[in-house]
Short mmCIF file of C-alpha atoms in Angstrom, two decimals:
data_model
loop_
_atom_site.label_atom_id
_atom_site.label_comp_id
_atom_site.label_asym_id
_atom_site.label_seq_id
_atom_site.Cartn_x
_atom_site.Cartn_y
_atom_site.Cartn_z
CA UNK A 1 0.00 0.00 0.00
CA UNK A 2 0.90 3.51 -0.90
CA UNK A 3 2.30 5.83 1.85
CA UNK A 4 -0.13 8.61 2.90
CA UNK A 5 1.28 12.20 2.98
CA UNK A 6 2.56 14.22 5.84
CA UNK A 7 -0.66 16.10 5.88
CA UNK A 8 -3.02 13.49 6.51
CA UNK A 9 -1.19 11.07 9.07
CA UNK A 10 -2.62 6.90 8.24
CA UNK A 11 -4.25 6.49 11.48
CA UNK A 12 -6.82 9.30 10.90
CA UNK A 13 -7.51 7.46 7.73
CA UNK A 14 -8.13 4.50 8.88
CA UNK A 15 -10.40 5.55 11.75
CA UNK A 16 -12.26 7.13 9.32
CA UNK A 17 -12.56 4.21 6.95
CA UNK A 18 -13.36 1.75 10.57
CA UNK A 19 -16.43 4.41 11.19
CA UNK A 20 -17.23 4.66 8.04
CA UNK A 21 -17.54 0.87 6.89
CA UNK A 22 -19.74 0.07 10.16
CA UNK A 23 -22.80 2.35 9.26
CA UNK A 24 -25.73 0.30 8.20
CA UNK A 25 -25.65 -0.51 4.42
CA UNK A 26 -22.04 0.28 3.82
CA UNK A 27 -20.26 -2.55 1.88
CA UNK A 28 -17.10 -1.06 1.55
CA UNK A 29 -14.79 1.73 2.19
CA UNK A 30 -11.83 2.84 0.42
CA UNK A 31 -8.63 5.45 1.02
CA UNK A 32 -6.78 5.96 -2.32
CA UNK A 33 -3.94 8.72 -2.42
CA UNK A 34 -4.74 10.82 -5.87
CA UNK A 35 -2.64 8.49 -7.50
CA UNK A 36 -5.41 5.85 -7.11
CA UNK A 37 -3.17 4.02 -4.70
CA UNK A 38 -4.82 2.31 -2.16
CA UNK A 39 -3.74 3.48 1.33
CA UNK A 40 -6.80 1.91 3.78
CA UNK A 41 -9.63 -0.69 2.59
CA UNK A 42 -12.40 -1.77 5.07
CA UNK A 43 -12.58 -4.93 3.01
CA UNK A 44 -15.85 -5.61 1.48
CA UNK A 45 -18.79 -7.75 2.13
CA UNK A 46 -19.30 -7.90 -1.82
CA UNK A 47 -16.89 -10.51 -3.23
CA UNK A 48 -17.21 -8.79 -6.92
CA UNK A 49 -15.79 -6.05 -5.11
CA UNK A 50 -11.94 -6.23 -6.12
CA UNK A 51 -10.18 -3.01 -4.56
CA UNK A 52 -7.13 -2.88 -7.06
CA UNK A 53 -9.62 -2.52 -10.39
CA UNK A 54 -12.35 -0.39 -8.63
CA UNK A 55 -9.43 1.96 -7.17
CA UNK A 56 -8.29 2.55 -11.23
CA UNK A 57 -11.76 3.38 -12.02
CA UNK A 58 -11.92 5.52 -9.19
CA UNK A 59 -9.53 7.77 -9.82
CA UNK A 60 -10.62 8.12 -14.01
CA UNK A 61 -13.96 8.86 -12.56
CA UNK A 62 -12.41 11.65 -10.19
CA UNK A 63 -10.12 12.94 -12.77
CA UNK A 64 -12.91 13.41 -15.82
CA UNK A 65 -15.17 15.12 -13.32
CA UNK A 66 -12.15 17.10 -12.47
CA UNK A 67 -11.56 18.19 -16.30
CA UNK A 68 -15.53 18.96 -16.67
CA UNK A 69 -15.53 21.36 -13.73
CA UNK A 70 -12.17 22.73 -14.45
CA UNK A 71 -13.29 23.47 -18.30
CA UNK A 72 -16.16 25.43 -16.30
CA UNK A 73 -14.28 27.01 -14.52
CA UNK A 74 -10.51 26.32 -13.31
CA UNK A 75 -10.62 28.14 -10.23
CA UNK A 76 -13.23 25.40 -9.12
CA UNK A 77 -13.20 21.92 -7.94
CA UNK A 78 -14.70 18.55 -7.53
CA UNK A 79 -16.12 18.03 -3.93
CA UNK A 80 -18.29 15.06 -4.36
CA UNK A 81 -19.28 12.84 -7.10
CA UNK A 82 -22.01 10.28 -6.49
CA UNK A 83 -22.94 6.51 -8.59
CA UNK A 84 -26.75 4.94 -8.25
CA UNK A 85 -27.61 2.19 -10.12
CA UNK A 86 -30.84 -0.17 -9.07
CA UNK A 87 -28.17 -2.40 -6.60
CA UNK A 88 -25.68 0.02 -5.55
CA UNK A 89 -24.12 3.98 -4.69
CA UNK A 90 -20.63 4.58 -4.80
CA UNK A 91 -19.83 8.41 -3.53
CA UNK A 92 -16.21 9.92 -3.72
CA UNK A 93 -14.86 12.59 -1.68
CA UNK A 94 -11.84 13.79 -3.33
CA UNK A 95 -9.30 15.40 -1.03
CA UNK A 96 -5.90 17.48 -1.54
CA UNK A 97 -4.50 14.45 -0.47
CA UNK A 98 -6.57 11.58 -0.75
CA UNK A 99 -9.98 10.17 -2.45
CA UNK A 100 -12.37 8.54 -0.29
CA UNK A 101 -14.90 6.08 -2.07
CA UNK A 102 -17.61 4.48 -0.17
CA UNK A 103 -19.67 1.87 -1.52
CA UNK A 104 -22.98 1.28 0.01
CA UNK A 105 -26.33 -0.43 -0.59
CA UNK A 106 -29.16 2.17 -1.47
CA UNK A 107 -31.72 -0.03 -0.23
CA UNK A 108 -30.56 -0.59 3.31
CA UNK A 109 -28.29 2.42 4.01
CA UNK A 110 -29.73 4.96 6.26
CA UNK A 111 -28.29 7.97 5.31
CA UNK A 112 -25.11 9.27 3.22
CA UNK A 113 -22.52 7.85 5.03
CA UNK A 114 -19.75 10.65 3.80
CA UNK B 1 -26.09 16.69 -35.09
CA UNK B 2 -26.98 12.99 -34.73
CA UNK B 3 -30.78 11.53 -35.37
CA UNK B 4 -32.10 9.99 -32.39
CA UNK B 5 -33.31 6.52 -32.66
CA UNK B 6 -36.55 5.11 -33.74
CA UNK B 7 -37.59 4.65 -29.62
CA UNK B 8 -36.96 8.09 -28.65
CA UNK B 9 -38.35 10.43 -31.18
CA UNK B 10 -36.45 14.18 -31.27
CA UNK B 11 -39.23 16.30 -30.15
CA UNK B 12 -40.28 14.30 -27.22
CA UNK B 13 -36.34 15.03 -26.57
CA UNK B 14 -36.51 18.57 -27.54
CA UNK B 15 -39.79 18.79 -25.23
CA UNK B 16 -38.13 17.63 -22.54
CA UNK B 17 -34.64 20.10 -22.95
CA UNK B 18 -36.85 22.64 -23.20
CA UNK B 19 -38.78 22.01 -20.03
CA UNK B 20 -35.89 21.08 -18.00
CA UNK B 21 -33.48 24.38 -18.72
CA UNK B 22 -36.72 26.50 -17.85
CA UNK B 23 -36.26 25.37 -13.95
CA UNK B 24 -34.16 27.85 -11.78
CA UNK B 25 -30.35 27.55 -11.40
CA UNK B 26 -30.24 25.54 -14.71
CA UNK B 27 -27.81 26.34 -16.90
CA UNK B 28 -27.51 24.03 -19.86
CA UNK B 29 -29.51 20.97 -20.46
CA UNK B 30 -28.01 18.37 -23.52
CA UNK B 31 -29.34 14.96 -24.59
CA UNK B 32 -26.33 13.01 -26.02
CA UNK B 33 -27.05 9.91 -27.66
CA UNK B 34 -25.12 7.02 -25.97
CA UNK B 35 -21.97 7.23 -28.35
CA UNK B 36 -21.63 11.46 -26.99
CA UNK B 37 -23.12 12.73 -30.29
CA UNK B 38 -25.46 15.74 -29.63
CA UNK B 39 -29.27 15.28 -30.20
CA UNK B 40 -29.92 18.27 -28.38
CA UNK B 41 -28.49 21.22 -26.89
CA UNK B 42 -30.09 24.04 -24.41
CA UNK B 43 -27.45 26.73 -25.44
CA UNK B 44 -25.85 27.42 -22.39
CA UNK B 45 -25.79 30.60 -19.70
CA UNK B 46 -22.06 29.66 -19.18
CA UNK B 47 -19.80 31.02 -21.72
CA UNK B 48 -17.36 27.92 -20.92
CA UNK B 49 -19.78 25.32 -21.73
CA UNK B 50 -18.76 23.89 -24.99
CA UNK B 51 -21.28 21.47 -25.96
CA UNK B 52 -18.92 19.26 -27.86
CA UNK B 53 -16.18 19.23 -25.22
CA UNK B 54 -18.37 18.66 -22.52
CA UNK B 55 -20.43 15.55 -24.48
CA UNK B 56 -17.21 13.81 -24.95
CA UNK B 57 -16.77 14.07 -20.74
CA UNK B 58 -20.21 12.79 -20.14
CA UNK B 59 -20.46 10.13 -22.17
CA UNK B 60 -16.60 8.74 -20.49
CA UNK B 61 -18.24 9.61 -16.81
CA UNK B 62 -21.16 7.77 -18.58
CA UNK B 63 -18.81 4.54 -19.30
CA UNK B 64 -16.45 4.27 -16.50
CA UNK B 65 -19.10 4.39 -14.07
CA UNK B 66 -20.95 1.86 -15.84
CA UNK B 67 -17.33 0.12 -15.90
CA UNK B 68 -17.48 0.56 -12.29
CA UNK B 69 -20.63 -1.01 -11.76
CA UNK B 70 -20.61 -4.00 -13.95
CA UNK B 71 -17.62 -4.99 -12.23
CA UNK B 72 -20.10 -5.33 -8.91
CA UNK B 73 -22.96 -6.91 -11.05
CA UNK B 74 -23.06 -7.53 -14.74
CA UNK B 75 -27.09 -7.74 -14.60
CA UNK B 76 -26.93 -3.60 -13.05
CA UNK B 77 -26.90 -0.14 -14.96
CA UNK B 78 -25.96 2.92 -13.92
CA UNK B 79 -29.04 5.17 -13.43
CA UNK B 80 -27.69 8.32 -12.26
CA UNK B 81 -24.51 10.46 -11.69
CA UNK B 82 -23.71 13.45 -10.05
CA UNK B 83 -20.41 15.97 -9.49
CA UNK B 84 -20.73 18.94 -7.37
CA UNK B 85 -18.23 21.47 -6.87
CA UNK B 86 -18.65 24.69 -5.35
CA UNK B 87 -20.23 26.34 -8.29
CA UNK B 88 -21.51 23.79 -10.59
CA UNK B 89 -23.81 20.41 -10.37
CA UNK B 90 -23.94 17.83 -12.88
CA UNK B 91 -26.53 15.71 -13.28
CA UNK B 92 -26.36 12.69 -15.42
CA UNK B 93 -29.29 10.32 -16.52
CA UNK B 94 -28.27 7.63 -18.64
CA UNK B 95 -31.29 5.73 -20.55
CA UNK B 96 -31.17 3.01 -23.30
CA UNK B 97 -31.02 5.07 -26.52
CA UNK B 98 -29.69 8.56 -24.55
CA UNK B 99 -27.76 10.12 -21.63
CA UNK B 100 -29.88 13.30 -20.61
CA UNK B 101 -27.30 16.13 -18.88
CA UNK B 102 -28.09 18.85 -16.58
CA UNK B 103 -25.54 21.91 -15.84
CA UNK B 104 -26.80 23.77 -13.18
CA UNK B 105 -25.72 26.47 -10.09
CA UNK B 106 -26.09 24.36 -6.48
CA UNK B 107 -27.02 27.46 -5.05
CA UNK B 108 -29.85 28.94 -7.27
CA UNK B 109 -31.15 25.78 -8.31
CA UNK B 110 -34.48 25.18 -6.11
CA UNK B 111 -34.62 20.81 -6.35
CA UNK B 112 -33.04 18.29 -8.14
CA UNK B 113 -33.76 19.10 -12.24
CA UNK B 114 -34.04 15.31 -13.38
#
């Protein structure tokens, strides 16, 4: 796993992903540096969930919203980009220093967990 | 631009582009067909928005997110997307035979356009 910067020290990371990944409906939680590197995974209760190849698509997704807004206007930036399909919502938090993806089921989640 | 297909016919499209960029905060509305051509096109209250630029950006958002969630469930499809950033919101509806997109200002616009 990729080393996270000074800024954001690994421990607050990973108590975030530990709350995080235990709110009702949450099937996984990720911490990728904005390389797509994965620096803290909750693990997943899906099993098609493989964090390596989600992690990739992560950070495309994060870096063509990124171009969109910054054709808009490149003073601006991404703060949250959110996924629903019928069985699943995936919502990114993109940080200075890190992305954080969390993967939940619609159905039984209770509110936005980030 | 491109024809729409047989399914969707272009005024029912143009009806509902029409409709959409009347609600407050909106600032562009474009129906893409699913391979980023432009059906239709709002026009645009943001003199950055370039329709062309911007379709080829949705319809990649369009295909790694559907990347994203085949790799969860082959059988699921993407219903929705959304990117906020302090100024802008971008809403994303893909359907079969189009992917309906919504530029509007967060702050001005009064509920969720699509």
């Amino acid at each position: 796993m990729a080393a996270p910067s000074k800024a954001t020290n690994l421990q607050e990371l990973e108590e975030t992903v530990s709350r995080l990944s235990g709110h009702k409906g949450v099937e996984a939680v990720l911490m990728l540096n904005r390389d797509g590197n994965i620096l803290v995974s909750s693990g997943s209760t899906n099993e098609n969930f493989a964090p390596p190849k989600q992690a990739k698509l992560i950070k495309q997704l994060v870096e063509t919203s990124q171009k969109f807004i910054h054709a808009l206007d490149p003073n601006d930036a991404v703060s949250f980009v959110q996924i629903r399909s019928k069985q699943h919502e995936i919502m990114l938090a993109p940080h200075n220093d890190y992305i954080l993806a969390v993967l939940q089921d619609p159905l039984v989640a209770s509110a936005p967990a980030i």
